[in-house]
Amino acid sequence: MTANGSIELRDYIRDVPDFPKPGILFKDITPLLADGRAFQATVDRLADRFEGRGIDAVAAAEARGFLFGTPLALRLGVGFIPIRKPGKLPYSKIGIEYALEYGTDRLEVHGDILGSGRRILLLDDVLATGGTMVACRDLILQTGADVVACAFVIELGFLGGRARLEPGEVFSLISY
Ligand code: AMP
């Protein structure tokens, strides 16, 4: 809680050292999700930033992106578009390969629910190196839709992900 009584969201983020492997300081959002006021404040603060911006839909990658993306979409009164790992989506889809530390991964979306000129807000829980969000952004752009902004609950500023997304708008609630 801050001096004016508003919730300090970083109080609800737990640092877990060496997860999922040695040297990674994992930002655990489960305490924030478990607290109704903190979870609500997170979604409210994201919505405050993007209300009135002509967003047509929120898109987010599984799995943790869904946890914030769906309530944010409802708060904004718009739809939600899931970006998924390979083999999960049943219908005609487009995909993008992106580099991981070791090897590559792939994300897919149903192209028919996007389309030219739709204004999409992208969301994820954590911005680390930016690789995941760059892939999501490029995937959405491939469909002809516009990316209004890339938003995050947490930004790990020292990893430089923001520079890979700018000059597009990048917004985060908590920065380390
Ligand atoms: P990146 O592609 O490097 O920006 O990584 C972003 C994705 O990995 C997000 O979907 C996060 O959920 C997850 N992630 C990366 N680093 C962390 C971390 N230190 N703590 C929690 N999640 C992380």
Coordinates of N, CA and C and ligand atoms in Angstrom, one line a residue:
M1 N 0.8 -1.2 0.0 CA 0.0 0.0 0.0 C 0.9 1.3 0.0
T2 N 0.6 2.3 -0.8 CA 1.3 3.5 -0.8 C 0.7 4.5 0.2
A3 N 1.4 5.6 0.4 CA 1.0 6.6 1.4 C -0.5 7.1 1.1
N4 N -0.9 7.2 -0.2 CA -2.3 7.6 -0.5 C -3.3 6.5 -0.5
G5 N -2.8 5.3 0.0 CA -3.8 4.2 0.1 C -4.0 3.3 -1.1
S6 N -3.3 3.6 -2.2 CA -3.5 2.8 -3.4 C -2.5 1.6 -3.3
I7 N -2.9 0.6 -4.0 CA -2.2 -0.7 -3.9 C -0.8 -0.6 -4.6
E8 N 0.2 -1.1 -4.0 CA 1.6 -1.1 -4.6 C 1.7 -2.5 -5.2
L9 N 1.5 -2.6 -6.5 CA 1.5 -3.9 -7.2 C 2.7 -4.7 -7.0
R10 N 3.9 -4.0 -6.9 CA 5.1 -4.8 -6.8 C 5.2 -5.6 -5.5
D11 N 4.4 -5.2 -4.5 CA 4.3 -6.0 -3.2 C 3.7 -7.4 -3.4
Y12 N 3.1 -7.6 -4.6 CA 2.4 -8.9 -4.9 C 3.2 -9.7 -5.9
I13 N 4.4 -9.3 -6.2 CA 5.2 -10.1 -7.1 C 6.3 -10.7 -6.3
R14 N 6.4 -12.0 -6.4 CA 7.4 -12.8 -5.7 C 8.6 -13.2 -6.5
D15 N 9.8 -12.9 -6.0 CA 11.0 -13.3 -6.7 C 11.3 -14.7 -6.4
V16 N 11.5 -15.6 -7.4 CA 11.9 -17.0 -7.1 C 13.2 -17.2 -7.8
P17 N 14.3 -17.3 -7.1 CA 15.6 -17.5 -7.7 C 15.8 -18.8 -8.4
D18 N 16.5 -18.9 -9.4 CA 16.9 -20.1 -10.1 C 15.7 -21.0 -10.6
F19 N 14.7 -20.3 -11.0 CA 13.6 -21.0 -11.7 C 13.3 -20.3 -13.0
P20 N 13.1 -21.1 -14.1 CA 13.1 -22.6 -14.2 C 14.4 -23.2 -14.3
K21 N 15.5 -22.3 -14.3 CA 16.8 -22.9 -14.3 C 17.8 -22.0 -13.6
P22 N 19.0 -22.5 -13.3 CA 19.9 -21.6 -12.5 C 20.2 -20.3 -13.2
G23 N 20.2 -19.2 -12.4 CA 20.6 -17.9 -12.9 C 19.4 -17.1 -13.3
I24 N 18.2 -17.7 -13.4 CA 17.0 -16.9 -13.7 C 16.3 -16.5 -12.4
L25 N 16.0 -15.2 -12.3 CA 15.2 -14.7 -11.2 C 13.7 -14.6 -11.7
F26 N 12.9 -15.6 -11.3 CA 11.6 -15.7 -11.9 C 10.6 -14.7 -11.1
K27 N 9.9 -13.9 -11.9 CA 8.9 -13.0 -11.3 C 7.5 -13.8 -11.2
D28 N 7.2 -14.2 -10.0 CA 6.0 -15.0 -9.8 C 4.8 -14.1 -9.6
I29 N 3.8 -14.2 -10.5 CA 2.6 -13.4 -10.4 C 1.5 -14.0 -9.6
T30 N 1.7 -15.2 -9.1 CA 0.5 -15.9 -8.4 C 0.1 -15.2 -7.2
P31 N 0.9 -14.5 -6.4 CA 0.4 -13.8 -5.2 C -0.5 -12.6 -5.7
L32 N -0.2 -12.0 -6.8 CA -1.0 -10.9 -7.3 C -2.4 -11.5 -7.8
L33 N -2.4 -12.6 -8.5 CA -3.6 -13.2 -9.0 C -4.5 -13.6 -7.8
A34 N -3.9 -14.0 -6.7 CA -4.6 -14.6 -5.6 C -5.3 -13.5 -4.8
D35 N -4.9 -12.2 -5.0 CA -5.4 -11.1 -4.2 C -6.4 -10.4 -5.1
G36 N -7.7 -10.4 -4.7 CA -8.7 -9.8 -5.6 C -8.5 -8.3 -5.8
R37 N -8.0 -7.6 -4.8 CA -7.8 -6.1 -5.0 C -6.6 -5.8 -5.9
A38 N -5.6 -6.6 -5.7 CA -4.4 -6.4 -6.5 C -4.6 -6.8 -8.0
F39 N -5.3 -7.9 -8.1 CA -5.6 -8.4 -9.5 C -6.5 -7.3 -10.2
Q40 N -7.6 -6.9 -9.4 CA -8.5 -5.9 -10.0 C -7.7 -4.6 -10.3
A41 N -6.8 -4.1 -9.4 CA -6.1 -2.9 -9.7 C -5.2 -3.0 -10.9
T42 N -4.6 -4.2 -11.1 CA -3.8 -4.4 -12.3 C -4.6 -4.2 -13.6
V43 N -5.7 -4.9 -13.6 CA -6.6 -4.8 -14.8 C -7.1 -3.3 -15.0
D44 N -7.5 -2.7 -13.9 CA -8.0 -1.3 -14.0 C -6.9 -0.4 -14.5
R45 N -5.7 -0.6 -14.0 CA -4.6 0.4 -14.4 C -4.2 0.2 -15.9
L46 N -4.3 -1.1 -16.4 CA -4.1 -1.3 -17.8 C -5.2 -0.7 -18.6
A47 N -6.4 -0.9 -18.1 CA -7.6 -0.3 -18.8 C -7.6 1.2 -18.9
D48 N -7.1 1.8 -17.7 CA -7.1 3.3 -17.7 C -6.2 3.8 -18.8
R49 N -5.1 3.1 -19.1 CA -4.2 3.6 -20.1 C -4.8 3.5 -21.5
F50 N -5.6 2.5 -21.7 CA -6.0 2.2 -23.1 C -7.5 2.5 -23.4
E51 N -8.2 2.9 -22.4 CA -9.6 3.3 -22.7 C -9.7 4.5 -23.6
G52 N -10.6 4.5 -24.5 CA -10.7 5.6 -25.4 C -9.7 5.7 -26.6
R53 N -9.0 4.6 -26.7 CA -7.9 4.6 -27.7 C -8.4 3.8 -29.0
G54 N -9.6 3.5 -29.1 CA -10.1 2.8 -30.3 C -9.6 1.4 -30.5
I55 N -9.4 0.7 -29.4 CA -8.9 -0.7 -29.4 C -10.1 -1.6 -29.9
D56 N -9.8 -2.5 -30.9 CA -10.9 -3.4 -31.4 C -10.8 -4.7 -30.7
A57 N -9.6 -5.1 -30.2 CA -9.5 -6.4 -29.5 C -8.1 -6.4 -28.8
V58 N -8.1 -7.3 -27.7 CA -6.9 -7.5 -27.0 C -6.4 -8.9 -27.5
A59 N -5.1 -9.0 -27.8 CA -4.5 -10.3 -28.2 C -3.4 -10.6 -27.2
A60 N -3.2 -11.9 -26.8 CA -2.2 -12.3 -25.9 C -1.8 -13.8 -26.1
A61 N -0.5 -14.1 -25.8 CA 0.0 -15.4 -26.0 C -0.2 -16.3 -24.7
E62 N -0.5 -17.6 -25.0 CA -0.6 -18.5 -23.8 C 0.7 -18.6 -23.1
A63 N 0.7 -18.9 -21.8 CA -0.5 -19.1 -21.0 C -0.8 -17.9 -20.1
R64 N 0.3 -17.2 -19.6 CA 0.1 -16.2 -18.7 C -0.5 -14.9 -19.3
G65 N -0.3 -14.7 -20.6 CA -0.9 -13.6 -21.2 C -2.4 -13.6 -21.2
F66 N -3.0 -14.9 -21.2 CA -4.4 -15.0 -21.1 C -5.0 -14.5 -19.8
L67 N -4.2 -14.7 -18.7 CA -4.7 -14.4 -17.4 C -5.0 -12.9 -17.2
F68 N -4.3 -12.1 -17.9 CA -4.5 -10.6 -17.9 C -5.3 -10.1 -19.1
G69 N -5.1 -10.8 -20.2 CA -5.6 -10.3 -21.5 C -7.1 -10.5 -21.5
T70 N -7.7 -11.5 -21.0 CA -9.1 -11.7 -21.0 C -9.9 -10.7 -20.1
P71 N -9.5 -10.5 -18.9 CA -10.2 -9.5 -18.1 C -10.0 -8.1 -18.6
L72 N -8.8 -7.8 -19.2 CA -8.6 -6.5 -19.8 C -9.6 -6.3 -21.0
A73 N -9.7 -7.3 -21.8 CA -10.6 -7.2 -22.9 C -12.1 -6.9 -22.5
L74 N -12.5 -7.6 -21.4 CA -13.9 -7.4 -20.9 C -14.0 -5.9 -20.3
R75 N -13.0 -5.5 -19.6 CA -13.0 -4.1 -19.1 C -13.1 -3.1 -20.2
L76 N -12.4 -3.4 -21.3 CA -12.4 -2.4 -22.4 C -13.6 -2.6 -23.3
G77 N -14.4 -3.7 -23.0 CA -15.6 -3.9 -23.8 C -15.3 -4.4 -25.2
V78 N -14.2 -5.1 -25.4 CA -13.8 -5.6 -26.7 C -13.5 -7.1 -26.6
G79 N -13.2 -7.7 -27.8 CA -13.0 -9.2 -27.8 C -11.6 -9.5 -27.5
F80 N -11.3 -10.9 -27.4 CA -10.0 -11.4 -27.0 C -9.5 -12.4 -28.1
I81 N -8.3 -12.3 -28.5 CA -7.7 -13.1 -29.5 C -6.6 -13.9 -28.9
P82 N -6.7 -15.3 -28.8 CA -5.7 -16.1 -28.3 C -4.6 -16.4 -29.3
I83 N -3.3 -16.2 -28.9 CA -2.1 -16.6 -29.7 C -1.6 -17.8 -29.0
R84 N -1.5 -18.9 -29.8 CA -1.2 -20.2 -29.2 C 0.0 -20.9 -29.6
K85 N 0.4 -21.9 -28.9 CA 1.6 -22.7 -29.2 C 1.1 -23.7 -30.4
P86 N 2.0 -24.2 -31.1 CA 1.7 -25.1 -32.3 C 0.7 -26.2 -31.9
G87 N -0.2 -26.5 -32.8 CA -1.1 -27.7 -32.7 C -2.3 -27.5 -31.8
K88 N -2.5 -26.3 -31.3 CA -3.6 -26.1 -30.4 C -4.9 -25.5 -31.1
L89 N -4.6 -24.7 -32.1 CA -5.8 -24.0 -32.8 C -6.4 -25.0 -33.8
P90 N -7.7 -25.1 -33.9 CA -8.3 -26.1 -34.8 C -8.5 -25.6 -36.2
Y91 N -8.6 -24.3 -36.5 CA -9.0 -23.8 -37.8 C -7.8 -23.3 -38.5
S92 N -8.1 -22.7 -39.7 CA -7.1 -22.2 -40.6 C -6.3 -21.1 -39.8
K93 N -5.0 -21.2 -39.8 CA -4.2 -20.3 -39.0 C -2.9 -19.9 -39.7
I94 N -2.3 -18.8 -39.2 CA -1.0 -18.4 -39.6 C -0.1 -18.5 -38.4
G95 N 1.2 -18.6 -38.7 CA 2.2 -18.8 -37.6 C 3.5 -18.1 -37.9
I96 N 4.2 -18.0 -36.8 CA 5.6 -17.4 -36.9 C 6.5 -18.1 -36.0
E97 N 7.8 -18.4 -36.6 CA 8.8 -19.0 -35.8 C 9.6 -17.9 -35.2
Y98 N 10.1 -18.2 -34.0 CA 11.0 -17.2 -33.4 C 12.1 -17.9 -32.6
A99 N 13.2 -17.2 -32.4 CA 14.4 -17.8 -31.8 C 14.3 -17.8 -30.3
L100 N 14.6 -18.9 -29.6 CA 14.8 -19.0 -28.2 C 16.3 -19.0 -27.9
E101 N 16.6 -19.0 -26.6 CA 18.0 -19.1 -26.3 C 18.7 -20.4 -26.9
Y102 N 17.9 -21.5 -26.9 CA 18.4 -22.7 -27.6 C 17.2 -23.1 -28.5
G103 N 17.4 -23.1 -29.8 CA 16.4 -23.5 -30.7 C 15.4 -22.5 -31.1
T104 N 14.2 -22.9 -31.6 CA 13.2 -22.0 -32.0 C 11.8 -22.5 -31.4
D105 N 10.9 -21.6 -31.4 CA 9.5 -21.9 -31.0 C 8.6 -21.3 -32.1
R106 N 7.3 -21.5 -31.9 CA 6.3 -21.1 -32.9 C 5.1 -20.6 -32.2
L107 N 4.5 -19.6 -32.7 CA 3.2 -19.1 -32.2 C 2.2 -19.0 -33.4
E108 N 0.9 -19.3 -33.1 CA -0.1 -19.3 -34.2 C -1.4 -18.5 -33.7
V109 N -2.1 -18.1 -34.8 CA -3.3 -17.4 -34.5 C -4.3 -17.7 -35.6
H110 N -5.6 -17.7 -35.3 CA -6.6 -17.8 -36.4 C -6.7 -16.5 -37.1
G111 N -6.2 -16.5 -38.4 CA -6.1 -15.2 -39.1 C -7.4 -14.5 -39.4
D112 N -8.5 -15.4 -39.5 CA -9.8 -14.8 -39.9 C -10.4 -13.9 -38.9
I113 N -10.0 -14.0 -37.6 CA -10.6 -13.1 -36.6 C -9.8 -11.8 -36.5
L114 N -8.8 -11.6 -37.3 CA -8.0 -10.3 -37.3 C -8.5 -9.5 -38.5
G115 N -7.6 -9.3 -39.4 CA -8.0 -8.6 -40.6 C -7.6 -7.1 -40.7
S116 N -7.6 -6.6 -41.9 CA -7.0 -5.3 -42.2 C -7.6 -4.2 -41.4
G117 N -6.6 -3.4 -40.8 CA -7.0 -2.2 -40.1 C -7.6 -2.4 -38.7
R118 N -7.8 -3.6 -38.2 CA -8.3 -3.8 -36.8 C -7.2 -3.4 -35.9
R119 N -7.6 -2.6 -34.8 CA -6.6 -2.1 -33.9 C -6.5 -3.0 -32.7
I120 N -5.3 -3.6 -32.6 CA -5.1 -4.7 -31.6 C -4.1 -4.2 -30.5
L121 N -4.5 -4.5 -29.3 CA -3.7 -4.2 -28.1 C -3.0 -5.6 -27.7
L122 N -1.7 -5.6 -27.7 CA -1.0 -6.9 -27.3 C -0.6 -6.8 -25.8
L123 N -0.7 -7.9 -25.2 CA -0.5 -7.9 -23.7 C 0.3 -9.2 -23.3
D124 N 1.2 -9.0 -22.4 CA 1.8 -10.2 -21.7 C 2.1 -9.9 -20.3
D125 N 2.4 -10.9 -19.5 CA 2.7 -10.7 -18.1 C 4.1 -10.0 -17.9
V126 N 5.1 -10.6 -18.6 CA 6.5 -10.1 -18.4 C 7.1 -9.8 -19.7
L127 N 7.8 -8.6 -19.8 CA 8.7 -8.3 -20.9 C 10.1 -8.6 -20.4
A128 N 10.7 -9.6 -21.0 CA 12.1 -9.9 -20.6 C 13.0 -9.5 -21.8
T129 N 13.4 -10.4 -22.6 CA 14.3 -10.1 -23.8 C 13.4 -9.5 -24.9
G130 N 12.1 -9.7 -24.9 CA 11.3 -9.1 -25.9 C 11.0 -10.1 -27.1
G131 N 11.7 -11.2 -27.1 CA 11.5 -12.2 -28.2 C 10.1 -12.6 -28.4
T132 N 9.4 -12.9 -27.3 CA 8.0 -13.4 -27.4 C 7.1 -12.3 -28.0
M133 N 7.2 -11.1 -27.5 CA 6.4 -10.0 -27.9 C 6.7 -9.6 -29.4
V134 N 7.9 -9.6 -29.7 CA 8.3 -9.3 -31.1 C 7.6 -10.3 -32.1
A135 N 7.6 -11.5 -31.7 CA 6.9 -12.6 -32.5 C 5.4 -12.3 -32.6
C136 N 4.8 -12.0 -31.4 CA 3.4 -11.7 -31.4 C 3.1 -10.5 -32.3
R137 N 3.8 -9.5 -32.1 CA 3.6 -8.3 -32.9 C 3.7 -8.6 -34.4
D138 N 4.8 -9.3 -34.8 CA 5.0 -9.5 -36.2 C 3.9 -10.5 -36.8
L139 N 3.4 -11.4 -35.9 CA 2.3 -12.3 -36.3 C 1.0 -11.5 -36.6
I140 N 0.7 -10.6 -35.7 CA -0.5 -9.7 -35.8 C -0.4 -8.8 -37.1
L141 N 0.8 -8.3 -37.3 CA 1.0 -7.4 -38.4 C 0.9 -8.1 -39.7
Q142 N 1.3 -9.4 -39.7 CA 1.1 -10.3 -41.0 C -0.3 -10.4 -41.4
T143 N -1.3 -10.3 -40.5 CA -2.7 -10.4 -40.8 C -3.2 -9.1 -41.4
G144 N -2.5 -8.0 -41.4 CA -2.9 -6.7 -41.9 C -3.6 -5.9 -40.8
A145 N -3.6 -6.4 -39.6 CA -4.2 -5.6 -38.5 C -3.1 -4.7 -38.0
D146 N -3.5 -3.7 -37.2 CA -2.5 -2.7 -36.6 C -2.3 -3.1 -35.1
V147 N -1.1 -2.9 -34.7 CA -0.8 -3.0 -33.3 C -0.7 -1.7 -32.6
V148 N -1.7 -1.4 -31.7 CA -1.8 -0.1 -31.1 C -0.6 0.1 -30.1
A149 N -0.4 -1.0 -29.3 CA 0.7 -0.9 -28.3 C 1.0 -2.3 -27.8
C150 N 2.1 -2.5 -27.1 CA 2.5 -3.7 -26.4 C 2.5 -3.4 -25.0
A151 N 1.7 -4.0 -24.2 CA 1.5 -3.7 -22.8 C 1.9 -4.9 -21.9
F152 N 2.5 -4.6 -20.7 CA 3.0 -5.7 -19.8 C 2.6 -5.3 -18.4
V153 N 2.5 -6.3 -17.6 CA 2.4 -6.1 -16.1 C 3.7 -5.8 -15.6
I154 N 4.7 -6.5 -16.0 CA 6.1 -6.4 -15.5 C 7.1 -6.2 -16.6
E155 N 8.0 -5.3 -16.5 CA 9.1 -5.1 -17.4 C 10.4 -5.3 -16.7
L156 N 11.3 -6.2 -17.3 CA 12.6 -6.4 -16.8 C 13.5 -5.5 -17.6
G157 N 13.6 -4.2 -17.2 CA 14.2 -3.2 -18.1 C 15.7 -3.5 -18.4
F158 N 16.4 -4.2 -17.5 CA 17.8 -4.4 -17.8 C 18.1 -5.4 -18.9
L159 N 17.0 -6.1 -19.4 CA 17.2 -7.1 -20.5 C 17.0 -6.4 -21.9
G160 N 16.5 -5.2 -21.9 CA 16.5 -4.4 -23.1 C 15.4 -4.8 -24.1
G161 N 14.4 -5.5 -23.7 CA 13.3 -5.9 -24.6 C 12.6 -4.7 -25.2
R162 N 12.4 -3.6 -24.4 CA 11.7 -2.4 -24.9 C 12.3 -1.9 -26.2
A163 N 13.6 -1.9 -26.3 CA 14.3 -1.4 -27.5 C 13.9 -2.1 -28.8
R164 N 13.6 -3.4 -28.6 CA 13.2 -4.3 -29.8 C 11.8 -4.0 -30.2
L165 N 11.0 -3.3 -29.4 CA 9.6 -3.0 -29.7 C 9.3 -1.6 -30.1
E166 N 10.2 -0.7 -29.6 CA 10.0 0.7 -30.0 C 10.5 0.9 -31.4
P167 N 10.0 1.9 -32.1 CA 9.3 3.1 -31.7 C 7.8 2.8 -31.4
G168 N 7.3 1.6 -31.6 CA 5.9 1.3 -31.2 C 5.7 1.6 -29.7
E169 N 4.5 1.8 -29.3 CA 4.2 2.1 -27.9 C 4.4 0.9 -27.0
V170 N 5.2 1.1 -26.0 CA 5.4 0.0 -25.0 C 5.0 0.6 -23.6
F171 N 4.2 -0.2 -22.9 CA 3.7 0.3 -21.6 C 3.8 -0.9 -20.6
S172 N 4.3 -0.5 -19.4 CA 4.4 -1.6 -18.3 C 4.0 -0.9 -17.0
L173 N 3.3 -1.7 -16.2 CA 2.9 -1.2 -14.9 C 4.0 -1.2 -13.8
I174 N 4.9 -2.2 -13.9 CA 5.9 -2.4 -12.9 C 7.2 -2.6 -13.6
S175 N 8.3 -1.8 -13.3 CA 9.5 -1.9 -14.0 C 10.6 -2.3 -13.0
Y176 N 11.5 -3.2 -13.4 CA 12.7 -3.5 -12.5 C 13.9 -3.2 -13.3
Ligands
AMP1 P1 11.0 -12.8 -23.5 O1 10.5 -13.4 -24.8 O2 12.4 -13.0 -23.2 O3 10.6 -11.3 -23.4 O4 10.2 -13.6 -22.4 C1 8.9 -13.3 -22.1 C2 8.1 -14.5 -21.7 O5 8.8 -15.4 -20.9 C3 6.9 -14.0 -21.0 O6 5.8 -14.7 -21.6 C4 7.1 -14.4 -19.6 O7 6.0 -15.0 -19.1 C5 8.3 -15.3 -19.5 N1 9.4 -14.8 -18.7 C6 10.7 -14.5 -19.1 N2 11.5 -14.1 -18.1 C7 10.8 -14.2 -17.0 C8 11.0 -14.0 -15.6 N3 12.2 -13.6 -15.2 N4 10.0 -14.2 -14.8 C9 8.8 -14.6 -15.2 N5 8.5 -14.8 -16.5 C10 9.5 -14.7 -17.4

